């Protein structure tokens, strides 16, 4: 396969920024509509027409028809002012062009309007959902036959699904121990019992002949949580403060929502410090696990993030899981590990192909370990190029997927297929997202030869852009390491303080907002979470860290069309020029890009580009 073959294949997956594939997409949409019209027409061919011809030409009918036509024209006119996210000039948030398979899959399902809450109303699409989940499971390294999951309205709800299940599991283990303490005088070790593992759980159930309806009384979920907590306190000899959730400082906002929605209270939220690369600091995580154990506070779950919302960093999933495995072997504590891979899960499609070498070793190791964790959040409506709303929750096996009001997970297994609604937080669920993912999987495939090529090119495009920017404009200070395809940078002269850099970066962002040419976004990393990363970044600039946060311009390189050399040749210099002009306006000094600005560098490393700059810059 040559690079050009890759490019051609990729170009056959998207409509194109200027509707290049219009004729083809039109004919596919027409084919879908034809089939749908025909299906309706022919299903019960002897039934009467409910809307006869004379009706369809009556005055009130035609008036109504005209009214709709007028409003459709109005709507399509209004929509021309919508944010144009398909163009490569849009590098703002985590959204871009939809793929054609995803769009067509979504559209097909929409016409049939199935509700995947139950097979009774989605005979076909609930099967497609299971197949699409299996395809995503294979992509992240789960065994597709063992893995379970479902589509959600997004990453937020998928994260909630994980909290729900982790709580179910912890509650089972703890309430059994509490029952044994109350009724069999078995001493209660809160931390150990809350992490006892299913094997130990069933041993104890068998040993004491426990009837599960009895342990229900001691559940913090199914019974009265306040009564159960005071019973735990009485047996433990110290006040029970409830479980903690360990989430890295680079977390998405949804984790705060989740802890609040499930009623754990914000002080159950323990933030894991980050290292100088903005990734989970595993040593700090180990310290927090020790602290939780010492304080008798069970760990509901440890969360890692693969592809952070701010800068696309990937936490060391492998090393976090190693740590949890070691602790399980040494102390018998079974702790839930969830990976919020809403954005970054799709980078796993590179694994096993030549392009996996594009990933820095830490990121490759982290993504390769996804298959070892309990559960994963994915957002097909981000890097899956699927229309909104489409998130996915995946669990490694049925055990991790189990949730119910109060039943042993094994007892429910037979029901799993039929009563999907019992296993999802959401009730009615559109099949559109599932079908979009299914068609993507069938038409492109989530392996390195299919989707992996697209995702790999977004990383290359981001690096090319970053290197050219850094080489052309000395005041551009890219955040490093660049783990994936999100480039964050601030604007600063040598020795400039963080406060002044923030002011300039903020002001340039406002100029981008006011200008129609490119859409970028802005983010702000707090010193509280990103202390080491900010220190390293500012050390390079040589400026004081005199602010509580670092403001960054953020460019998300999801758009597949940056892979086109002509697009790059025109748009990269245009961006460099626009940024230079904005910066001149803000800094008060005239500024021209450096001589090689405007020319495209080869795919050089961003670190090389930065270090190759003359030292006085
Ligand atoms: C986007 C995102 C979410 C939330 O997903 P929604 O689909 O917006 O609900 C959660 N975590 C991470 C890391 C994300 O990037």
GROMACS .gro file of N, CA and C in nm, residues 23-104:
model
  246
   23UNK      N    1  -2.229   1.378  -0.543
   23UNK     CA    2  -2.310   1.293  -0.631
   23UNK      C    3  -2.323   1.152  -0.571
   24UNK      N    4  -2.210   1.105  -0.520
   24UNK     CA    5  -2.210   0.971  -0.463
   24UNK      C    6  -2.297   0.965  -0.338
   25UNK      N    7  -2.280   1.062  -0.248
   25UNK     CA    8  -2.359   1.061  -0.125
   25UNK      C    9  -2.509   1.073  -0.154
   26UNK      N   10  -2.540   1.160  -0.250
   26UNK     CA   11  -2.679   1.175  -0.292
   26UNK      C   12  -2.738   1.040  -0.336
   27UNK      N   13  -2.662   0.967  -0.414
   27UNK     CA   14  -2.718   0.842  -0.467
   27UNK      C   15  -2.733   0.738  -0.356
   28UNK      N   16  -2.642   0.740  -0.259
   28UNK     CA   17  -2.656   0.645  -0.147
   28UNK      C   18  -2.776   0.683  -0.061
   29UNK      N   19  -2.794   0.812  -0.041
   29UNK     CA   20  -2.910   0.855   0.040
   29UNK      C   21  -3.039   0.821  -0.033
   30UNK      N   22  -3.036   0.839  -0.164
   30UNK     CA   23  -3.153   0.806  -0.244
   30UNK      C   24  -3.183   0.656  -0.235
   31UNK      N   25  -3.075   0.576  -0.239
   31UNK     CA   26  -3.095   0.431  -0.231
   31UNK      C   27  -3.159   0.392  -0.097
   32UNK      N   28  -3.114   0.458   0.008
   32UNK     CA   29  -3.170   0.431   0.141
   32UNK      C   30  -3.318   0.471   0.144
   33UNK      N   31  -3.347   0.587   0.090
   33UNK     CA   32  -3.486   0.635   0.087
   33UNK      C   33  -3.573   0.544   0.001
   34UNK      N   34  -3.520   0.505  -0.115
   34UNK     CA   35  -3.596   0.417  -0.205
   34UNK      C   36  -3.636   0.289  -0.132
   35UNK      N   37  -3.538   0.232  -0.062
   35UNK     CA   38  -3.565   0.107   0.007
   35UNK      C   39  -3.670   0.129   0.116
   36UNK      N   40  -3.661   0.240   0.183
   36UNK     CA   41  -3.755   0.269   0.293
   36UNK      C   42  -3.897   0.292   0.240
   37UNK      N   43  -3.907   0.373   0.132
   37UNK     CA   44  -4.040   0.396   0.073
   37UNK      C   45  -4.101   0.263   0.027
   38UNK      N   46  -4.018   0.184  -0.040
   38UNK     CA   47  -4.065   0.057  -0.094
   38UNK      C   48  -4.107  -0.039   0.016
   39UNK      N   49  -4.031  -0.039   0.121
   39UNK     CA   50  -4.061  -0.128   0.236
   39UNK      C   51  -4.199  -0.095   0.293
   40UNK      N   52  -4.225   0.031   0.310
   40UNK     CA   53  -4.355   0.073   0.364
   40UNK      C   54  -4.468   0.039   0.267
   41UNK      N   55  -4.440   0.066   0.138
   41UNK     CA   56  -4.543   0.046   0.036
   41UNK      C   57  -4.581  -0.101   0.025
   42UNK      N   58  -4.479  -0.188   0.034
   42UNK     CA   59  -4.502  -0.328   0.000
   42UNK      C   60  -4.530  -0.418   0.120
   43UNK      N   61  -4.519  -0.365   0.240
   43UNK     CA   62  -4.528  -0.450   0.358
   43UNK      C   63  -4.667  -0.514   0.369
   44UNK      N   64  -4.769  -0.435   0.354
   44UNK     CA   65  -4.907  -0.488   0.356
   44UNK      C   66  -4.977  -0.439   0.230
   45UNK      N   67  -4.947  -0.503   0.118
   45UNK     CA   68  -4.987  -0.449  -0.013
   45UNK      C   69  -5.139  -0.443  -0.031
   46UNK      N   70  -5.214  -0.519   0.047
   46UNK     CA   71  -5.358  -0.518   0.027
   46UNK      C   72  -5.432  -0.420   0.120
   47UNK      N   73  -5.357  -0.355   0.206
   47UNK     CA   74  -5.420  -0.254   0.293
   47UNK      C   75  -5.459  -0.132   0.209
   48UNK      N   76  -5.563  -0.060   0.251
   48UNK     CA   77  -5.603   0.060   0.175
   48UNK      C   78  -5.501   0.171   0.193
   49UNK      N   79  -5.500   0.262   0.098
   49UNK     CA   80  -5.422   0.384   0.115
   49UNK      C   81  -5.497   0.472   0.213
   50UNK      N   82  -5.428   0.524   0.312
   50UNK     CA   83  -5.496   0.607   0.411
   50UNK      C   84  -5.504   0.752   0.368
   51UNK      N   85  -5.420   0.790   0.272
   51UNK     CA   86  -5.421   0.928   0.225
   51UNK      C   87  -5.449   0.926   0.074
   52UNK      N   88  -5.574   0.923   0.038
   52UNK     CA   89  -5.609   0.907  -0.105
   52UNK      C   90  -5.570   1.029  -0.189
   53UNK      N   91  -5.570   1.007  -0.320
   53UNK     CA   92  -5.523   1.110  -0.413
   53UNK      C   93  -5.598   1.242  -0.400
   54UNK      N   94  -5.735   1.239  -0.391
   54UNK     CA   95  -5.809   1.368  -0.387
   54UNK      C   96  -5.774   1.449  -0.263
   55UNK      N   97  -5.742   1.378  -0.155
   55UNK     CA   98  -5.695   1.448  -0.034
   55UNK      C   99  -5.568   1.525  -0.064
   56UNK      N  100  -5.479   1.458  -0.135
   56UNK     CA  101  -5.345   1.513  -0.155
   56UNK      C  102  -5.346   1.635  -0.246
   57UNK      N  103  -5.459   1.658  -0.315
   57UNK     CA  104  -5.468   1.777  -0.400
   57UNK      C  105  -5.573   1.876  -0.346
   58UNK      N  106  -5.624   1.850  -0.227
   58UNK     CA  107  -5.725   1.941  -0.170
   58UNK      C  108  -5.657   2.071  -0.124
   59UNK      N  109  -5.735   2.177  -0.114
   59UNK     CA  110  -5.679   2.307  -0.078
   59UNK      C  111  -5.614   2.307   0.061
   60UNK      N  112  -5.686   2.262   0.164
   60UNK     CA  113  -5.620   2.265   0.296
   60UNK      C  114  -5.491   2.183   0.299
   61UNK      N  115  -5.494   2.071   0.228
   61UNK     CA  116  -5.372   1.987   0.221
   61UNK      C  117  -5.258   2.066   0.157
   62UNK      N  118  -5.286   2.129   0.043
   62UNK     CA  119  -5.181   2.202  -0.029
   62UNK      C  120  -5.133   2.323   0.049
   63UNK      N  121  -5.226   2.382   0.126
   63UNK     CA  122  -5.184   2.496   0.210
   63UNK      C  123  -5.087   2.449   0.318
   64UNK      N  124  -5.121   2.336   0.376
   64UNK     CA  125  -5.033   2.282   0.480
   64UNK      C  126  -4.897   2.245   0.422
   65UNK      N  127  -4.903   2.190   0.302
   65UNK     CA  128  -4.779   2.149   0.235
   65UNK      C  129  -4.690   2.270   0.208
   66UNK      N  130  -4.755   2.377   0.162
   66UNK     CA  131  -4.682   2.501   0.132
   66UNK      C  132  -4.618   2.560   0.259
   67UNK      N  133  -4.697   2.552   0.366
   67UNK     CA  134  -4.647   2.607   0.493
   67UNK      C  135  -4.520   2.534   0.537
   68UNK      N  136  -4.524   2.403   0.525
   68UNK     CA  137  -4.404   2.326   0.561
   68UNK      C  138  -4.287   2.362   0.470
   69UNK      N  139  -4.316   2.372   0.340
   69UNK     CA  140  -4.209   2.404   0.245
   69UNK      C  141  -4.143   2.538   0.281
   70UNK      N  142  -4.228   2.634   0.314
   70UNK     CA  143  -4.174   2.767   0.351
   70UNK      C  144  -4.085   2.756   0.474
   71UNK      N  145  -4.132   2.680   0.571
   71UNK     CA  146  -4.055   2.670   0.696
   71UNK      C  147  -3.926   2.590   0.676
   72UNK      N  148  -3.932   2.495   0.585
   72UNK     CA  149  -3.808   2.420   0.557
   72UNK      C  150  -3.706   2.513   0.492
   73UNK      N  151  -3.751   2.596   0.400
   73UNK     CA  152  -3.660   2.692   0.339
   73UNK      C  153  -3.602   2.783   0.446
   74UNK      N  154  -3.689   2.825   0.538
   74UNK     CA  155  -3.642   2.912   0.644
   74UNK      C  156  -3.537   2.839   0.730
   75UNK      N  157  -3.570   2.716   0.766
   75UNK     CA  158  -3.478   2.638   0.850
   75UNK      C  159  -3.343   2.619   0.782
   76UNK      N  160  -3.346   2.580   0.654
   76UNK     CA  161  -3.218   2.555   0.587
   76UNK      C  162  -3.139   2.686   0.573
   77UNK      N  163  -3.211   2.797   0.559
   77UNK     CA  164  -3.141   2.927   0.556
   77UNK      C  165  -3.076   2.957   0.690
   78UNK      N  166  -3.153   2.937   0.795
   78UNK     CA  167  -3.099   2.964   0.930
   78UNK      C  168  -2.976   2.876   0.954
   79UNK      N  169  -2.986   2.750   0.911
   79UNK     CA  170  -2.878   2.656   0.939
   79UNK      C  171  -2.747   2.690   0.867
   80UNK      N  172  -2.757   2.775   0.766
   80UNK     CA  173  -2.633   2.816   0.699
   80UNK      C  174  -2.545   2.901   0.791
   81UNK      N  175  -2.604   2.948   0.901
   81UNK     CA  176  -2.525   3.023   1.000
   81UNK      C  177  -2.468   2.931   1.108
   82UNK      N  178  -2.493   2.802   1.098
   82UNK     CA  179  -2.443   2.707   1.198
   82UNK      C  180  -2.290   2.704   1.191
   83UNK      N  181  -2.229   2.664   1.302
   83UNK     CA  182  -2.082   2.655   1.307
   83UNK      C  183  -2.035   2.554   1.202
   84UNK      N  184  -1.950   2.594   1.109
   84UNK     CA  185  -1.906   2.500   1.004
   84UNK      C  186  -1.795   2.408   1.056
   85UNK      N  187  -1.833   2.288   1.095
   85UNK     CA  188  -1.737   2.200   1.161
   85UNK      C  189  -1.674   2.099   1.065
   86UNK      N  190  -1.720   2.100   0.940
   86UNK     CA  191  -1.668   2.002   0.844
   86UNK      C  192  -1.537   2.049   0.780
   87UNK      N  193  -1.514   2.179   0.779
   87UNK     CA  194  -1.397   2.233   0.709
   87UNK      C  195  -1.269   2.216   0.792
   88UNK      N  196  -1.156   2.195   0.725
   88UNK     CA  197  -1.030   2.184   0.800
   88UNK      C  198  -0.997   2.314   0.876
   89UNK      N  199  -1.063   2.424   0.839
   89UNK     CA  200  -1.041   2.548   0.914
   89UNK      C  201  -1.100   2.540   1.054
   90UNK      N  202  -1.186   2.441   1.077
   90UNK     CA  203  -1.241   2.421   1.210
   90UNK      C  204  -1.150   2.328   1.289
   91UNK      N  205  -1.072   2.385   1.382
   91UNK     CA  206  -0.986   2.303   1.468
   91UNK      C  207  -1.015   2.343   1.613
   92UNK      N  208  -1.143   2.369   1.639
   92UNK     CA  209  -1.181   2.421   1.769
   92UNK      C  210  -1.203   2.315   1.874
   93UNK      N  211  -1.319   2.250   1.870
   93UNK     CA  212  -1.349   2.150   1.972
   93UNK      C  213  -1.342   2.009   1.913
   94UNK      N  214  -1.384   1.911   1.998
   94UNK     CA  215  -1.371   1.771   1.957
   94UNK      C  216  -1.485   1.729   1.865
   95UNK      N  217  -1.495   1.794   1.753
   95UNK     CA  218  -1.600   1.761   1.657
   95UNK      C  219  -1.547   1.800   1.520
   96UNK      N  220  -1.587   1.723   1.419
   96UNK     CA  221  -1.543   1.761   1.284
   96UNK      C  222  -1.637   1.696   1.183
   97UNK      N  223  -1.587   1.670   1.065
   97UNK     CA  224  -1.666   1.605   0.961
   97UNK      C  225  -1.719   1.470   1.010
   98UNK      N  226  -1.842   1.435   0.972
   98UNK     CA  227  -1.893   1.301   0.999
   98UNK      C  228  -1.845   1.210   0.885
   99UNK      N  229  -1.821   1.083   0.914
   99UNK     CA  230  -1.785   0.995   0.803
   99UNK      C  231  -1.913   0.960   0.726
  100UNK      N  232  -1.897   0.922   0.601
  100UNK     CA  233  -2.015   0.884   0.523
  100UNK      C  234  -2.081   0.758   0.576
  101UNK      N  235  -2.004   0.653   0.611
  101UNK     CA  236  -2.072   0.536   0.668
  101UNK      C  237  -2.152   0.573   0.793
  102UNK      N  238  -2.095   0.659   0.878
  102UNK     CA  239  -2.165   0.694   1.002
  102UNK      C  240  -2.292   0.774   0.971
  103UNK      N  241  -2.278   0.869   0.880
  103UNK     CA  242  -2.394   0.951   0.845
  103UNK      C  243  -2.504   0.866   0.783
  104UNK      N  244  -2.465   0.776   0.694
  104UNK     CA  245  -2.564   0.693   0.625
  104UNK      C  246  -2.625   0.590   0.721
   0.00000   0.00000   0.00000
